[in-house]
Amino acid sequence: MSLDTAEDLFEYELRGVYYGERQLVDTLDELQTSATESTLVGGFADHRDETVTHVERLERVFDVLDLEPRERNVPTFDALREEKRAADADADDEAVQNALYNHVGRKAERLELTGYEGLLALADAIDLDREAVDLLEQNRDEDEAALAELESVSEGAEFESFIDRLL
Ligand SMILES: [Fe+2]
């Protein structure tokens, strides 16, 4: 696609976020399966289910805007899964692995949030359909909450006792 207007840029970024959310369903699945710290497992499982809803909301955004729901490959999202697999290969200790999984999850949320912030700034500039804006804001808000939850997991008692074992 040619990128000449703010609308083109919006669609380009929307396709990238769509790709990212779809990738994250699988990445969160892998994180949930591998993690052993219970609040982390629960957090990944809940957010995986939310992410399925995020994909559906983005499909609704494409629909509302009369655009084809197409993905644009964003290698930074692929790298998150590679990083998770590197944690499996490089760390033997469960506590270390859980800490690394938490960091991968937090990077994923920050990456998504950057995408939504960019989309919402553009949405404002191009006076985007209100329903589409609402859907994007719902996804952003849930990703913000997921990030906050992952941050609080690494301050929780169970996580700290894992880390204490390393000291
Ligand atoms: Fe999301």
PDB file of C-alpha atoms and ligand atoms in Angstrom:
ATOM      1  CA  MET A   1       0.000   0.000   0.000  1.00  0.00           C
ATOM      2  CA  SER A   2       1.195   3.529  -0.616  1.00  0.00           C
ATOM      3  CA  LEU A   3       1.565   5.746   2.403  1.00  0.00           C
ATOM      4  CA  ASP A   4       0.618   9.246   1.373  1.00  0.00           C
ATOM      5  CA  THR A   5      -2.007  10.415   3.835  1.00  0.00           C
ATOM      6  CA  ALA A   6      -2.734  10.265   7.568  1.00  0.00           C
ATOM      7  CA  GLU A   7      -5.528   7.791   6.727  1.00  0.00           C
ATOM      8  CA  ASP A   8      -2.980   5.543   4.943  1.00  0.00           C
ATOM      9  CA  LEU A   9      -0.692   5.730   7.946  1.00  0.00           C
ATOM     10  CA  PHE A  10      -3.577   4.852  10.257  1.00  0.00           C
ATOM     11  CA  GLU A  11      -4.442   1.776   8.198  1.00  0.00           C
ATOM     12  CA  TYR A  12      -0.771   0.745   8.049  1.00  0.00           C
ATOM     13  CA  GLU A  13      -0.416   0.981  11.822  1.00  0.00           C
ATOM     14  CA  LEU A  14      -3.767  -0.745  12.366  1.00  0.00           C
ATOM     15  CA  ARG A  15      -2.559  -3.708  10.323  1.00  0.00           C
ATOM     16  CA  GLY A  16       0.599  -3.840  12.433  1.00  0.00           C
ATOM     17  CA  VAL A  17      -1.325  -3.839  15.712  1.00  0.00           C
ATOM     18  CA  TYR A  18      -3.660  -6.494  14.288  1.00  0.00           C
ATOM     19  CA  TYR A  19      -0.632  -8.662  13.506  1.00  0.00           C
ATOM     20  CA  GLY A  20       0.749  -8.038  16.988  1.00  0.00           C
ATOM     21  CA  GLU A  21      -2.438  -9.003  18.805  1.00  0.00           C
ATOM     22  CA  ARG A  22      -2.769 -12.189  16.762  1.00  0.00           C
ATOM     23  CA  GLN A  23       0.844 -13.135  17.481  1.00  0.00           C
ATOM     24  CA  LEU A  24       0.378 -12.401  21.164  1.00  0.00           C
ATOM     25  CA  VAL A  25      -2.427 -14.929  21.518  1.00  0.00           C
ATOM     26  CA  ASP A  26       0.182 -17.623  20.752  1.00  0.00           C
ATOM     27  CA  THR A  27       2.984 -15.967  22.717  1.00  0.00           C
ATOM     28  CA  LEU A  28       0.787 -15.649  25.820  1.00  0.00           C
ATOM     29  CA  ASP A  29      -0.237 -19.270  25.374  1.00  0.00           C
ATOM     30  CA  GLU A  30       3.421 -20.305  25.467  1.00  0.00           C
ATOM     31  CA  LEU A  31       4.148 -18.068  28.452  1.00  0.00           C
ATOM     32  CA  GLN A  32       1.171 -19.434  30.362  1.00  0.00           C
ATOM     33  CA  THR A  33       2.192 -23.034  29.636  1.00  0.00           C
ATOM     34  CA  SER A  34       5.804 -22.514  30.707  1.00  0.00           C
ATOM     35  CA  ALA A  35       5.371 -20.264  33.758  1.00  0.00           C
ATOM     36  CA  THR A  36       5.155 -21.928  37.188  1.00  0.00           C
ATOM     37  CA  GLU A  37       4.547 -18.955  39.499  1.00  0.00           C
ATOM     38  CA  SER A  38       0.787 -19.107  40.081  1.00  0.00           C
ATOM     39  CA  THR A  39      -0.142 -15.427  39.794  1.00  0.00           C
ATOM     40  CA  LEU A  40       1.975 -15.173  36.653  1.00  0.00           C
ATOM     41  CA  VAL A  41       0.271 -18.234  35.135  1.00  0.00           C
ATOM     42  CA  GLY A  42      -3.137 -16.745  35.994  1.00  0.00           C
ATOM     43  CA  GLY A  43      -2.202 -13.345  34.597  1.00  0.00           C
ATOM     44  CA  PHE A  44      -0.994 -14.812  31.302  1.00  0.00           C
ATOM     45  CA  ALA A  45      -4.086 -17.014  31.000  1.00  0.00           C
ATOM     46  CA  ASP A  46      -6.497 -14.137  31.643  1.00  0.00           C
ATOM     47  CA  HIS A  47      -4.718 -11.820  29.262  1.00  0.00           C
ATOM     48  CA  ARG A  48      -4.530 -14.475  26.575  1.00  0.00           C
ATOM     49  CA  ASP A  49      -8.344 -14.641  26.660  1.00  0.00           C
ATOM     50  CA  GLU A  50      -8.560 -10.843  26.621  1.00  0.00           C
ATOM     51  CA  THR A  51      -6.217 -10.779  23.646  1.00  0.00           C
ATOM     52  CA  VAL A  52      -8.598 -12.985  21.669  1.00  0.00           C
ATOM     53  CA  THR A  53     -11.191 -10.261  22.317  1.00  0.00           C
ATOM     54  CA  HIS A  54      -8.682  -7.594  21.225  1.00  0.00           C
ATOM     55  CA  VAL A  55      -8.298  -9.365  17.876  1.00  0.00           C
ATOM     56  CA  GLU A  56     -12.091  -9.438  17.489  1.00  0.00           C
ATOM     57  CA  ARG A  57     -12.378  -5.736  18.364  1.00  0.00           C
ATOM     58  CA  LEU A  58      -9.738  -4.870  15.765  1.00  0.00           C
ATOM     59  CA  GLU A  59     -11.677  -6.875  13.170  1.00  0.00           C
ATOM     60  CA  ARG A  60     -14.692  -4.786  14.106  1.00  0.00           C
ATOM     61  CA  VAL A  61     -12.602  -1.614  13.644  1.00  0.00           C
ATOM     62  CA  PHE A  62     -11.653  -2.736  10.111  1.00  0.00           C
ATOM     63  CA  ASP A  63     -15.316  -3.486   9.454  1.00  0.00           C
ATOM     64  CA  VAL A  64     -16.586  -0.137  10.773  1.00  0.00           C
ATOM     65  CA  LEU A  65     -14.026   1.669   8.597  1.00  0.00           C
ATOM     66  CA  ASP A  66     -14.865  -0.478   5.572  1.00  0.00           C
ATOM     67  CA  LEU A  67     -11.295  -1.823   5.359  1.00  0.00           C
ATOM     68  CA  GLU A  68     -10.040  -5.344   4.693  1.00  0.00           C
ATOM     69  CA  PRO A  69      -8.759  -6.952   7.947  1.00  0.00           C
ATOM     70  CA  ARG A  70      -5.177  -7.537   6.820  1.00  0.00           C
ATOM     71  CA  GLU A  71      -2.048  -8.027   8.878  1.00  0.00           C
ATOM     72  CA  ARG A  72       1.281  -6.285   8.396  1.00  0.00           C
ATOM     73  CA  ASN A  73       4.267  -8.240   9.593  1.00  0.00           C
ATOM     74  CA  VAL A  74       5.964  -6.498  12.533  1.00  0.00           C
ATOM     75  CA  PRO A  75       9.205  -8.310  13.442  1.00  0.00           C
ATOM     76  CA  THR A  76       9.333  -6.817  16.949  1.00  0.00           C
ATOM     77  CA  PHE A  77       6.316  -8.983  17.871  1.00  0.00           C
ATOM     78  CA  ASP A  78       8.051 -12.099  16.461  1.00  0.00           C
ATOM     79  CA  ALA A  79      11.098 -11.222  18.543  1.00  0.00           C
ATOM     80  CA  LEU A  80       9.076 -11.499  21.757  1.00  0.00           C
ATOM     81  CA  ARG A  81       8.376 -15.146  21.113  1.00  0.00           C
ATOM     82  CA  GLU A  82      12.036 -15.698  20.231  1.00  0.00           C
ATOM     83  CA  GLU A  83      12.999 -14.045  23.493  1.00  0.00           C
ATOM     84  CA  LYS A  84      10.650 -16.334  25.425  1.00  0.00           C
ATOM     85  CA  ARG A  85      12.256 -19.363  23.784  1.00  0.00           C
ATOM     86  CA  ALA A  86      15.713 -17.987  24.564  1.00  0.00           C
ATOM     87  CA  ALA A  87      14.678 -17.823  28.239  1.00  0.00           C
ATOM     88  CA  ASP A  88      13.775 -21.523  28.077  1.00  0.00           C
ATOM     89  CA  ALA A  89      17.100 -22.394  26.510  1.00  0.00           C
ATOM     90  CA  ASP A  90      19.332 -20.112  28.576  1.00  0.00           C
ATOM     91  CA  ALA A  91      17.899 -20.463  32.100  1.00  0.00           C
ATOM     92  CA  ASP A  92      17.521 -23.692  34.068  1.00  0.00           C
ATOM     93  CA  ASP A  93      16.277 -22.201  37.307  1.00  0.00           C
ATOM     94  CA  GLU A  94      12.496 -21.800  37.539  1.00  0.00           C
ATOM     95  CA  ALA A  95      12.739 -18.501  39.401  1.00  0.00           C
ATOM     96  CA  VAL A  96      14.950 -17.044  36.702  1.00  0.00           C
ATOM     97  CA  GLN A  97      12.645 -18.322  33.973  1.00  0.00           C
ATOM     98  CA  ASN A  98       9.570 -16.828  35.657  1.00  0.00           C
ATOM     99  CA  ALA A  99      11.330 -13.471  35.991  1.00  0.00           C
ATOM    100  CA  LEU A 100      12.261 -13.569  32.303  1.00  0.00           C
ATOM    101  CA  TYR A 101       8.701 -14.548  31.280  1.00  0.00           C
ATOM    102  CA  ASN A 102       7.381 -11.615  33.299  1.00  0.00           C
ATOM    103  CA  HIS A 103       9.746  -9.282  31.438  1.00  0.00           C
ATOM    104  CA  VAL A 104       8.726 -10.676  28.046  1.00  0.00           C
ATOM    105  CA  GLY A 105       5.065 -10.141  28.962  1.00  0.00           C
ATOM    106  CA  ARG A 106       5.713  -6.572  30.047  1.00  0.00           C
ATOM    107  CA  LYS A 107       7.600  -5.798  26.849  1.00  0.00           C
ATOM    108  CA  ALA A 108       4.658  -7.185  24.880  1.00  0.00           C
ATOM    109  CA  GLU A 109       2.208  -4.893  26.660  1.00  0.00           C
ATOM    110  CA  ARG A 110       4.420  -1.820  26.222  1.00  0.00           C
ATOM    111  CA  LEU A 111       4.788  -2.594  22.544  1.00  0.00           C
ATOM    112  CA  GLU A 112       1.035  -2.918  22.123  1.00  0.00           C
ATOM    113  CA  LEU A 113       0.439   0.266  24.095  1.00  0.00           C
ATOM    114  CA  THR A 114       2.807   2.161  21.815  1.00  0.00           C
ATOM    115  CA  GLY A 115       0.755   0.930  18.870  1.00  0.00           C
ATOM    116  CA  TYR A 116      -2.568   1.999  20.394  1.00  0.00           C
ATOM    117  CA  GLU A 117      -1.204   5.383  21.468  1.00  0.00           C
ATOM    118  CA  GLY A 118      -0.052   6.045  17.911  1.00  0.00           C
ATOM    119  CA  LEU A 119      -3.364   4.909  16.457  1.00  0.00           C
ATOM    120  CA  LEU A 120      -5.390   7.032  18.870  1.00  0.00           C
ATOM    121  CA  ALA A 121      -3.289  10.125  18.150  1.00  0.00           C
ATOM    122  CA  LEU A 122      -3.885   9.613  14.433  1.00  0.00           C
ATOM    123  CA  ALA A 123      -7.579   8.873  15.065  1.00  0.00           C
ATOM    124  CA  ASP A 124      -7.895  12.267  16.654  1.00  0.00           C
ATOM    125  CA  ALA A 125      -6.164  13.967  13.725  1.00  0.00           C
ATOM    126  CA  ILE A 126      -8.341  12.299  11.069  1.00  0.00           C
ATOM    127  CA  ASP A 127     -11.573  12.536  13.079  1.00  0.00           C
ATOM    128  CA  LEU A 128     -12.084   8.784  13.083  1.00  0.00           C
ATOM    129  CA  ASP A 129     -15.477   7.124  13.533  1.00  0.00           C
ATOM    130  CA  ARG A 130     -16.425   7.178  17.239  1.00  0.00           C
ATOM    131  CA  GLU A 131     -17.174   3.442  17.480  1.00  0.00           C
ATOM    132  CA  ALA A 132     -13.721   2.616  16.095  1.00  0.00           C
ATOM    133  CA  VAL A 133     -12.105   4.978  18.621  1.00  0.00           C
ATOM    134  CA  ASP A 134     -14.046   3.364  21.484  1.00  0.00           C
ATOM    135  CA  LEU A 135     -12.896  -0.110  20.439  1.00  0.00           C
ATOM    136  CA  LEU A 136      -9.255   0.985  20.264  1.00  0.00           C
ATOM    137  CA  GLU A 137      -9.539   2.672  23.666  1.00  0.00           C
ATOM    138  CA  GLN A 138     -10.999  -0.490  25.213  1.00  0.00           C
ATOM    139  CA  ASN A 139      -8.033  -2.520  23.945  1.00  0.00           C
ATOM    140  CA  ARG A 140      -5.565   0.105  25.162  1.00  0.00           C
ATOM    141  CA  ASP A 141      -7.181   0.218  28.616  1.00  0.00           C
ATOM    142  CA  GLU A 142      -7.060  -3.579  29.010  1.00  0.00           C
ATOM    143  CA  ASP A 143      -3.434  -3.685  27.870  1.00  0.00           C
ATOM    144  CA  GLU A 144      -2.601  -0.980  30.417  1.00  0.00           C
ATOM    145  CA  ALA A 145      -4.280  -3.068  33.117  1.00  0.00           C
ATOM    146  CA  ALA A 146      -2.391  -6.190  31.984  1.00  0.00           C
ATOM    147  CA  LEU A 147       0.910  -4.307  32.205  1.00  0.00           C
ATOM    148  CA  ALA A 148       0.042  -3.069  35.699  1.00  0.00           C
ATOM    149  CA  GLU A 149      -0.838  -6.628  36.742  1.00  0.00           C
ATOM    150  CA  LEU A 150       2.457  -8.029  35.476  1.00  0.00           C
ATOM    151  CA  GLU A 151       4.290  -5.258  37.310  1.00  0.00           C
ATOM    152  CA  SER A 152       2.449  -6.093  40.522  1.00  0.00           C
ATOM    153  CA  VAL A 153       3.225  -9.820  40.124  1.00  0.00           C
ATOM    154  CA  SER A 154       6.930  -9.037  40.325  1.00  0.00           C
ATOM    155  CA  GLU A 155       6.277  -7.222  43.616  1.00  0.00           C
ATOM    156  CA  GLY A 156       4.135 -10.040  45.066  1.00  0.00           C
ATOM    157  CA  ALA A 157       5.132 -12.379  47.890  1.00  0.00           C
ATOM    158  CA  GLU A 158       5.284 -15.548  45.799  1.00  0.00           C
ATOM    159  CA  PHE A 159       7.488 -13.927  43.207  1.00  0.00           C
ATOM    160  CA  GLU A 160       9.763 -12.433  45.840  1.00  0.00           C
ATOM    161  CA  SER A 161      10.203 -15.798  47.516  1.00  0.00           C
ATOM    162  CA  PHE A 162      11.234 -17.228  44.141  1.00  0.00           C
ATOM    163  CA  ILE A 163      13.787 -14.471  43.752  1.00  0.00           C
ATOM    164  CA  ASP A 164      14.960 -14.819  47.382  1.00  0.00           C
ATOM    165  CA  ARG A 165      16.065 -18.338  46.555  1.00  0.00           C
ATOM    166  CA  LEU A 166      18.535 -16.876  44.105  1.00  0.00           C
ATOM    167  CA  LEU A 167      20.157 -14.586  46.644  1.00  0.00           C
TER     168      LEU A 167
HETATM  169 FE    FE B   1      -3.919  -6.367  23.545  1.00  0.00          FE
END
